[in-house]
PDB file of C-alpha atoms in Angstrom:
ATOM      1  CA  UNK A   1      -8.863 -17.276   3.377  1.00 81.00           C
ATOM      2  CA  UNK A   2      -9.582 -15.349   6.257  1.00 85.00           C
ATOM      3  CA  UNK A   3     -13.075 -15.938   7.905  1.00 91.00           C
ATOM      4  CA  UNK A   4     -15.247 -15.612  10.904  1.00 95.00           C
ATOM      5  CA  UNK A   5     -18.247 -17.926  11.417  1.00 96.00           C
ATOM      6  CA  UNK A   6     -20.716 -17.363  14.347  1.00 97.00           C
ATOM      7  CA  UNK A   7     -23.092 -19.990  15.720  1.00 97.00           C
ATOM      8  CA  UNK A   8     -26.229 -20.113  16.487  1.00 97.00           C
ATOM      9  CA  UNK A   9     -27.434 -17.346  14.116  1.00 96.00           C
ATOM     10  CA  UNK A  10     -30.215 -17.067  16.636  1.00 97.00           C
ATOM     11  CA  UNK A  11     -30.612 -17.905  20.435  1.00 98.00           C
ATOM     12  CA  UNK A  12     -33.646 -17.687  22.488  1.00 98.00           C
ATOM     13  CA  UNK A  13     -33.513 -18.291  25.887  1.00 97.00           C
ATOM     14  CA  UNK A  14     -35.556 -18.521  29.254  1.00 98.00           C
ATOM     15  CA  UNK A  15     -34.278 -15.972  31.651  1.00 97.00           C
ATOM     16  CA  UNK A  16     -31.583 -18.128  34.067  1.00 97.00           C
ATOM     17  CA  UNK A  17     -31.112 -20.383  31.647  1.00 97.00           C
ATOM     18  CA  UNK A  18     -27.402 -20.197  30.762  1.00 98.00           C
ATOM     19  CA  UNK A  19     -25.988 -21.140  27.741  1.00 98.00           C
ATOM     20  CA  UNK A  20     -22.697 -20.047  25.531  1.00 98.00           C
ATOM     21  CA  UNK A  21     -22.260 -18.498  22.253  1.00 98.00           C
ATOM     22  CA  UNK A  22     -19.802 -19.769  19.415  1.00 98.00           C
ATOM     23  CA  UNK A  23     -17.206 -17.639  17.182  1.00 98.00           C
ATOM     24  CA  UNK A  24     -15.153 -19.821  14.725  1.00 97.00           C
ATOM     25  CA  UNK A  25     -12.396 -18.455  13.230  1.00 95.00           C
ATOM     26  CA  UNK A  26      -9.700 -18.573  10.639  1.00 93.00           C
ATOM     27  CA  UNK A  27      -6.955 -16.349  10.072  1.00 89.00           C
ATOM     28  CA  UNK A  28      -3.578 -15.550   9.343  1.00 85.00           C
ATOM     29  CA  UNK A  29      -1.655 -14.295  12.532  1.00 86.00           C
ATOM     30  CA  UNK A  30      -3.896 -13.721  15.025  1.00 89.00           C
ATOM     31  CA  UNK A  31      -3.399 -10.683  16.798  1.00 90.00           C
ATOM     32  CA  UNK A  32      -6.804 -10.249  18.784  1.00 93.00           C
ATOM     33  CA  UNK A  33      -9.841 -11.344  18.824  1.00 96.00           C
ATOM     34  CA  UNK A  34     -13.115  -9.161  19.884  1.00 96.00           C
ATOM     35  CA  UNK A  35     -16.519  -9.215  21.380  1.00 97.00           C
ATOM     36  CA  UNK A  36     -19.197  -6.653  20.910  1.00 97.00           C
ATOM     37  CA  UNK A  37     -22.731  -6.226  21.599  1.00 97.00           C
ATOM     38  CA  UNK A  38     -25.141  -4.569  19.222  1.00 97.00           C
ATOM     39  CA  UNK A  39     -28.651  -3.438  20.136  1.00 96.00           C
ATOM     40  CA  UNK A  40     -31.314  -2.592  17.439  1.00 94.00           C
ATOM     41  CA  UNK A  41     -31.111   0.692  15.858  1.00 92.00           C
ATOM     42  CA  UNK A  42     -27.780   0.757  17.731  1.00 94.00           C
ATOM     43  CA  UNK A  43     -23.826   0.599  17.046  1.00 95.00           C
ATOM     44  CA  UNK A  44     -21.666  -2.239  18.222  1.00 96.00           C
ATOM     45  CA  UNK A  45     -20.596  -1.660  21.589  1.00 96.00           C
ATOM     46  CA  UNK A  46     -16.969  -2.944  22.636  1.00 95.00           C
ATOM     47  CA  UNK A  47     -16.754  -5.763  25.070  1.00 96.00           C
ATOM     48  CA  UNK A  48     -13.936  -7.760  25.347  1.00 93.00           C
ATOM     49  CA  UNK A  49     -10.200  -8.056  23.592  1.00 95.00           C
ATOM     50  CA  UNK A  50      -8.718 -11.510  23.618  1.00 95.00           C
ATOM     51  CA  UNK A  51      -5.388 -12.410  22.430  1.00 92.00           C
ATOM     52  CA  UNK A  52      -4.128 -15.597  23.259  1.00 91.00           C
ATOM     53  CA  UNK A  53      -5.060 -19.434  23.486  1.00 93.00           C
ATOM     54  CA  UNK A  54      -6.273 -19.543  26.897  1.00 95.00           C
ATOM     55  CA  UNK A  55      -7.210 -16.314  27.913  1.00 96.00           C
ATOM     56  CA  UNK A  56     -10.548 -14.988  29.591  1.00 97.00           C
ATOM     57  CA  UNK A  57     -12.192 -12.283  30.445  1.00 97.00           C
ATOM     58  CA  UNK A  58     -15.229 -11.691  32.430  1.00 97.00           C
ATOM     59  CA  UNK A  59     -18.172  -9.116  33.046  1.00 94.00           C
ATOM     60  CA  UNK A  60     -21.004  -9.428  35.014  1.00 95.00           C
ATOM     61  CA  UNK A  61     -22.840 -12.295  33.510  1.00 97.00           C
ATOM     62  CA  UNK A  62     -20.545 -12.709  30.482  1.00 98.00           C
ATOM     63  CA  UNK A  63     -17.631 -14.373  29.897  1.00 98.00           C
ATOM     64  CA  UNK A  64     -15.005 -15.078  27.254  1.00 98.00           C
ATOM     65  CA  UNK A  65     -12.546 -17.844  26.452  1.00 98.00           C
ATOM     66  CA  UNK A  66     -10.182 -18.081  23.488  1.00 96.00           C
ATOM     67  CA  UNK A  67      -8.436 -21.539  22.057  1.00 94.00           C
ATOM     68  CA  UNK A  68      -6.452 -21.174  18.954  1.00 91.00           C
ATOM     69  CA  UNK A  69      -9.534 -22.347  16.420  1.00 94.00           C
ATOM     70  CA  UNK A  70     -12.431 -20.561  18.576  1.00 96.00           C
ATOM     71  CA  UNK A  71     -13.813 -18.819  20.998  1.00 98.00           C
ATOM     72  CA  UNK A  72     -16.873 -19.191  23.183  1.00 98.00           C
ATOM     73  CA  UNK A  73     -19.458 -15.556  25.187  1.00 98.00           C
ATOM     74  CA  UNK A  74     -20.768 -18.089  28.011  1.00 98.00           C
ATOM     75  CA  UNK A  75     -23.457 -16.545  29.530  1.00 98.00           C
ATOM     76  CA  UNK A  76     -24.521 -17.163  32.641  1.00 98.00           C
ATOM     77  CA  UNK A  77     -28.019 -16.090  33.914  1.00 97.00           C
ATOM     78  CA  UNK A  78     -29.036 -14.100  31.597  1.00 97.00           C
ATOM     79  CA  UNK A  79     -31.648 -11.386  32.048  1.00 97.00           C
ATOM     80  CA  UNK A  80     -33.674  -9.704  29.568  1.00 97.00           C
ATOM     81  CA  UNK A  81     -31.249  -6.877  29.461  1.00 97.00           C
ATOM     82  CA  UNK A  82     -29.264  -9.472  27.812  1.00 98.00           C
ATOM     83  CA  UNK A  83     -30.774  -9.864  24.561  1.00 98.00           C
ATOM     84  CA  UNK A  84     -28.999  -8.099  22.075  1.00 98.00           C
ATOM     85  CA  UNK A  85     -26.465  -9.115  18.440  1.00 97.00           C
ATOM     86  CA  UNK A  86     -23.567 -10.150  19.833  1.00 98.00           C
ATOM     87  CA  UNK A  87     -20.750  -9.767  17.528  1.00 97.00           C
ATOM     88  CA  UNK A  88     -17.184 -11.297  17.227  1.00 97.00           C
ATOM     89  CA  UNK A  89     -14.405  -9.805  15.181  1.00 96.00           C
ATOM     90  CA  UNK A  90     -10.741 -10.875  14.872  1.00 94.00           C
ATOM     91  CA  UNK A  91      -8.041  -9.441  14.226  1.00 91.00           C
ATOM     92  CA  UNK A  92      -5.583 -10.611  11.859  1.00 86.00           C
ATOM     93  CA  UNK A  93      -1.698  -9.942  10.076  1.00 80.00           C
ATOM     94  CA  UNK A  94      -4.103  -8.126   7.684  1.00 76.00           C
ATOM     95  CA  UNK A  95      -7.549  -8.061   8.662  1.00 82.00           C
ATOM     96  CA  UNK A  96     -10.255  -7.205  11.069  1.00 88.00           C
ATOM     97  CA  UNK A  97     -13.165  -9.207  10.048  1.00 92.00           C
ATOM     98  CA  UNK A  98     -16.507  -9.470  11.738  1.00 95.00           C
ATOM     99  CA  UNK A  99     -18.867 -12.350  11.920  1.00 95.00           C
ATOM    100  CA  UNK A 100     -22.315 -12.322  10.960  1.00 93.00           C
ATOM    101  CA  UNK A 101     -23.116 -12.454  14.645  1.00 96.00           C
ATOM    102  CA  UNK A 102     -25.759 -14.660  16.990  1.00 97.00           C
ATOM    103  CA  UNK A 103     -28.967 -12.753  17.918  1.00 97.00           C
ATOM    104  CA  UNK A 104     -30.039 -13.710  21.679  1.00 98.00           C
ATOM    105  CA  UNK A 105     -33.341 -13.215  22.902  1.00 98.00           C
ATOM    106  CA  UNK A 106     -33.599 -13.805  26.926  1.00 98.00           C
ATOM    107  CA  UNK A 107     -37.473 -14.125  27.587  1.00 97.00           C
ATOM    108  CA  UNK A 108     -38.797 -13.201  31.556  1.00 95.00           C
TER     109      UNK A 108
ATOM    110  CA  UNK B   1     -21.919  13.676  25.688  1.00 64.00           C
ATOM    111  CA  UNK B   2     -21.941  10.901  22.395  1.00 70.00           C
ATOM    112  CA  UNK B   3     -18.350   9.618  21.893  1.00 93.00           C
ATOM    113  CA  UNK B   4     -18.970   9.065  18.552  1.00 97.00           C
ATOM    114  CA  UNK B   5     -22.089  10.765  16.986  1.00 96.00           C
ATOM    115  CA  UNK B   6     -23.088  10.660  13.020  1.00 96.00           C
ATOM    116  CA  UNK B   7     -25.751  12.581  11.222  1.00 96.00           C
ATOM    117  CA  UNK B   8     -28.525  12.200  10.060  1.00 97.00           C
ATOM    118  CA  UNK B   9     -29.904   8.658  11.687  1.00 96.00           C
ATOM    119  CA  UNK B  10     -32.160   8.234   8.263  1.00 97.00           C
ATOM    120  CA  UNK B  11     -31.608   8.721   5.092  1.00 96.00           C
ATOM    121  CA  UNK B  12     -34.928   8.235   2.800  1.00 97.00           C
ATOM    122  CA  UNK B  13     -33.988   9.526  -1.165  1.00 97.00           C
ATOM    123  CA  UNK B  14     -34.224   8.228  -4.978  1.00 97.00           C
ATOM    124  CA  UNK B  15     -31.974   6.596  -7.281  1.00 97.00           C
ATOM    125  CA  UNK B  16     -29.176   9.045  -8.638  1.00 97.00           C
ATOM    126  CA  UNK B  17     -29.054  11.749  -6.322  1.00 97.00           C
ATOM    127  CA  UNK B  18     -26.231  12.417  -3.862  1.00 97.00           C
ATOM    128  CA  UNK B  19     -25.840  12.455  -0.179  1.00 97.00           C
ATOM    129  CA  UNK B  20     -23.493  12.940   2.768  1.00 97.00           C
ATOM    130  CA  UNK B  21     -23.287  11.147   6.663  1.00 98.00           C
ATOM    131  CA  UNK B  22     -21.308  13.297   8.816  1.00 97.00           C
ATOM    132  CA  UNK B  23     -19.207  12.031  11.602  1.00 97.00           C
ATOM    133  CA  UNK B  24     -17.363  13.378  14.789  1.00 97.00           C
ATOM    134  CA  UNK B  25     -15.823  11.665  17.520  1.00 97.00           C
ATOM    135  CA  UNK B  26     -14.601  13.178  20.567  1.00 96.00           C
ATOM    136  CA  UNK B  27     -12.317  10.672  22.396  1.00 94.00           C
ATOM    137  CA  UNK B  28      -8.959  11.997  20.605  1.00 93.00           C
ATOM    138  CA  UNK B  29      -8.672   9.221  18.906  1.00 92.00           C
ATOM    139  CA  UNK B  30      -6.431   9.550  15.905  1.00 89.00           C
ATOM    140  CA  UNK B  31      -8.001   6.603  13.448  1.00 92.00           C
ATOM    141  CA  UNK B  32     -11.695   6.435  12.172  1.00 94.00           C
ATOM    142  CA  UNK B  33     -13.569   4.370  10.188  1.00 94.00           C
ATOM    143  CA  UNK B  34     -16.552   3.978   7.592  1.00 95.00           C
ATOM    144  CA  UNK B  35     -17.902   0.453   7.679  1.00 96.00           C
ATOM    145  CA  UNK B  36     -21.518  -0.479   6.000  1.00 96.00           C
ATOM    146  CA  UNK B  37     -23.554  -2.832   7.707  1.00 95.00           C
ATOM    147  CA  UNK B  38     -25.458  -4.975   5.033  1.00 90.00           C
ATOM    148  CA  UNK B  39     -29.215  -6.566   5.361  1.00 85.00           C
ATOM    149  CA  UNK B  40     -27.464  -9.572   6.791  1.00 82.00           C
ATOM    150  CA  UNK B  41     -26.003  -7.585   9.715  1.00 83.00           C
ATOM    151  CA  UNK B  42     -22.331  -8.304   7.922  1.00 90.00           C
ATOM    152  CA  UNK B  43     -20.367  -5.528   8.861  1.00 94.00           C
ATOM    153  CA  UNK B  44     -17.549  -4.597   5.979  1.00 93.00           C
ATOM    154  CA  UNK B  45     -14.985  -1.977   6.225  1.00 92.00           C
ATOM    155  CA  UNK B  46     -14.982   0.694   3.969  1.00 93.00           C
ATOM    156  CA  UNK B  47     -12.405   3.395   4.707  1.00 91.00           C
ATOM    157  CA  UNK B  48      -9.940   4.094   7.287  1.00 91.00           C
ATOM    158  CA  UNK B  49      -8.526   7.406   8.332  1.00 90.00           C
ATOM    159  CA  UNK B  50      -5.466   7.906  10.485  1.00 87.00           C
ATOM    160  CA  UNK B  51      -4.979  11.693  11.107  1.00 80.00           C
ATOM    161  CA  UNK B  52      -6.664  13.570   8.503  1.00 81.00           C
ATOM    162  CA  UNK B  53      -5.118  10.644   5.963  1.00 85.00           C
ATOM    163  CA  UNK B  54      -6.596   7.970   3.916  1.00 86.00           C
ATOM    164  CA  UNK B  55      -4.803   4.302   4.708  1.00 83.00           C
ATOM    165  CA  UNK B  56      -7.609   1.893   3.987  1.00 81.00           C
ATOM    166  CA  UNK B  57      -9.769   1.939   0.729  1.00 80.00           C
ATOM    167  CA  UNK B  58     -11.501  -1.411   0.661  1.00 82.00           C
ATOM    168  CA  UNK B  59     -12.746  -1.795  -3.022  1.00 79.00           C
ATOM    169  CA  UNK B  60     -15.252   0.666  -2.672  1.00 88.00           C
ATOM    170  CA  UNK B  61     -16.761   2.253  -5.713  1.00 91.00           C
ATOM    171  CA  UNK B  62     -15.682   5.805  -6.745  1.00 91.00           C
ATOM    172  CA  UNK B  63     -19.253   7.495  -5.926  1.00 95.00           C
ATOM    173  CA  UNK B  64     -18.074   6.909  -2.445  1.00 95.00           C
ATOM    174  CA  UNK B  65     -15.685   9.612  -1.253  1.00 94.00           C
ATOM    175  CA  UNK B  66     -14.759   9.791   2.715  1.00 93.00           C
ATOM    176  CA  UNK B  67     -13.338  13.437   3.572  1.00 93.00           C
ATOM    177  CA  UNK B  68     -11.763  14.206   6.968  1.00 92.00           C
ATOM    178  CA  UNK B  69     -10.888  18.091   7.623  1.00 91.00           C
ATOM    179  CA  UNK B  70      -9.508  17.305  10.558  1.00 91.00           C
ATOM    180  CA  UNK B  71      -8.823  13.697  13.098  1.00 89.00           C
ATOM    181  CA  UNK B  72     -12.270  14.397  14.868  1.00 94.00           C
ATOM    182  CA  UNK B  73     -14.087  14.394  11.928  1.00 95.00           C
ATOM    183  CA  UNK B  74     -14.778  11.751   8.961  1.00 96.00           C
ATOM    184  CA  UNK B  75     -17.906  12.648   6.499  1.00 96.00           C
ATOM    185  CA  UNK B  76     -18.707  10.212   3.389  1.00 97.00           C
ATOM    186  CA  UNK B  77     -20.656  11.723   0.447  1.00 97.00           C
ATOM    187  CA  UNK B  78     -22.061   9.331  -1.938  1.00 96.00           C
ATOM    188  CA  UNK B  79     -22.610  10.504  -5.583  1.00 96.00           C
ATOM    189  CA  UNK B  80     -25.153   8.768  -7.820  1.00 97.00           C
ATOM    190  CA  UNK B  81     -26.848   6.546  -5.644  1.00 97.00           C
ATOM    191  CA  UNK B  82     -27.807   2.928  -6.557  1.00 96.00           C
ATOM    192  CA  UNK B  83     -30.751   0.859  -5.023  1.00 96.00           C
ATOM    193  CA  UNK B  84     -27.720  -1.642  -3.624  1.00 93.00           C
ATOM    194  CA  UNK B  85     -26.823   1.513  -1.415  1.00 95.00           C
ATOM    195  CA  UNK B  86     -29.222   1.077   0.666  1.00 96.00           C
ATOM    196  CA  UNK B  87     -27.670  -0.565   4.311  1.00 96.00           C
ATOM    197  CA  UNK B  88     -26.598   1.185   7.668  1.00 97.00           C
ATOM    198  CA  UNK B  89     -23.410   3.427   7.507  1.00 98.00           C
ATOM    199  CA  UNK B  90     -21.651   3.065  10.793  1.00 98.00           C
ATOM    200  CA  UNK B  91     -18.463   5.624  11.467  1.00 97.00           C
ATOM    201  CA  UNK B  92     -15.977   4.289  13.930  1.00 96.00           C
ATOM    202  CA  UNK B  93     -12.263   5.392  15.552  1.00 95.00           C
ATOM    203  CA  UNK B  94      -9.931   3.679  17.670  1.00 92.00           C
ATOM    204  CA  UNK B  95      -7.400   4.981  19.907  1.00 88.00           C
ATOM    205  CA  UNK B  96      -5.047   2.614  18.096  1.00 82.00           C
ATOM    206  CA  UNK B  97      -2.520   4.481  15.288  1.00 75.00           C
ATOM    207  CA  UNK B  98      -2.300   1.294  13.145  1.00 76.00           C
ATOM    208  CA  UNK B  99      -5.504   1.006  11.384  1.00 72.00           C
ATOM    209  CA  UNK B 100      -7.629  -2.450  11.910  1.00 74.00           C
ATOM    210  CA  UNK B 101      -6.028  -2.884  15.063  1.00 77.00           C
ATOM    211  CA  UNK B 102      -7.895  -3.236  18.491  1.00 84.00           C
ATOM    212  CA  UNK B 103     -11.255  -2.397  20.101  1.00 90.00           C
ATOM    213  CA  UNK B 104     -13.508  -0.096  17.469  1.00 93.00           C
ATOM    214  CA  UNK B 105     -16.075   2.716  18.988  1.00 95.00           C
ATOM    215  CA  UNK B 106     -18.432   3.135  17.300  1.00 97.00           C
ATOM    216  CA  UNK B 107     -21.419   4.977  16.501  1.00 97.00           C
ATOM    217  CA  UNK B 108     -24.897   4.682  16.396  1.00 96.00           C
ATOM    218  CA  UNK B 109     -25.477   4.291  12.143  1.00 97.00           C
ATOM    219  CA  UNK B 110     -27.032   5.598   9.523  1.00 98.00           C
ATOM    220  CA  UNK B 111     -29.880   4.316   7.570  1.00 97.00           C
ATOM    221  CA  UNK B 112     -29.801   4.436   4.055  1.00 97.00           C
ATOM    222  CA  UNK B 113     -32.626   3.922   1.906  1.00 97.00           C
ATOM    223  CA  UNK B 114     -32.799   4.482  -1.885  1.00 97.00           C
ATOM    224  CA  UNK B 115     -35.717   4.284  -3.793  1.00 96.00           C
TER     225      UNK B 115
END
């Protein structure tokens, strides 16, 4: 069965005080997977497309690697401006599934 | 200028009645989406629209009925409502023809709440 499991559920952090986000995923085919940022009250805003093993992709403190079982939002940094829902989705032969999504609070 | 803009933000009614979100997007995209965003923050697709026509109908109860009149637009109008209703309605579109396929704009929800 098709799923997407995100870890932590919640993240606080100090501001600097880098850390990384998980996305664990199973699926048949993969054909991309996808990071987005929600804020409260707001909609998910696109971030990043990954689509194979290997790949990464970077913006301004965030970046985002992809192996074939998972992939990890390293954040390096952070800033208040940071804290948000970050949300992973994935792509599949037949789906496009989002995870539950890790809420990250950066403190000052 | 909202690339994707929904109306109303709130929705506050009672048991039975019906309502309607309205959607528009303005990036020319030619697929949109209704997803509902439960308590949880799970977000579940609901509908998909590619060019005025229906391709995804996720197991969605009948009271639910998405209408586009055109590829800018996609409103949902929700007969009889139920107390399990209640969630954030988020419209979406993609650039991408095939439905569930790439990065999803969306916008910025509407909150439904049935007493």
């Amino acid at each position: 069965e098709d799923q997407v499991t995100q870890s932590p559920e919640a993240l606080r952090l100090q501001e600097g005080e880098s850390s990384s986000l998980n996305c664990s995923y199973t699926v048949s085919g993969l054909r991309g997977l996808f990071w987005y940022r929600q804020d409260p009250g707001k909609g998910p805003e696109f971030l990043f497309t990954l689509y194979s093993a290997g790949e990464e992709k970077e913006k301004e403190r965030l970046k985002a690697t992809l192996t074939k079982k998972e992939s990890f939002l390293h954040i390096t940094a952070p800033k208040p401006e940071d804290s948000a829902t970050y949300l992973c989705a994935v792509q599949g032969t037949y789906k496009y599934i989002f995870g539950t999504g890790t809420r990250l609070k950066v403190l000052a | 200028d909202t690339a994707v803009s929904q109306t109303p933000k709130y929705l506050v009614t009672q048991m039975g009645n019906d309502k309607s979100i309205k959607c528009e997007q303005n990036l020319g995209h030619d697929t949109m989406y209704w997803y509902k965003q439960d308590s949880k923050k799970f977000l579940k697709i609901m509908f998909s629209y590619n060019n005025k026509e229906l391709i995804i109908n996720e197991t969605v109860p009948n009271r639910f009925s998405p209408k586009s009149p055109d590829k800018a637009h996609l409103n949902l109008h929700i007969n009889s409502l139920e107390l399990g209703d209640s969630a954030v309605y988020f419209c979406a579109s993609s650039p991408h023809l095939s439905p569930n396929t790439g990065e999803l704009f969306f916008g910025e929800g509407s909150r439904l709440t049935v007493l």
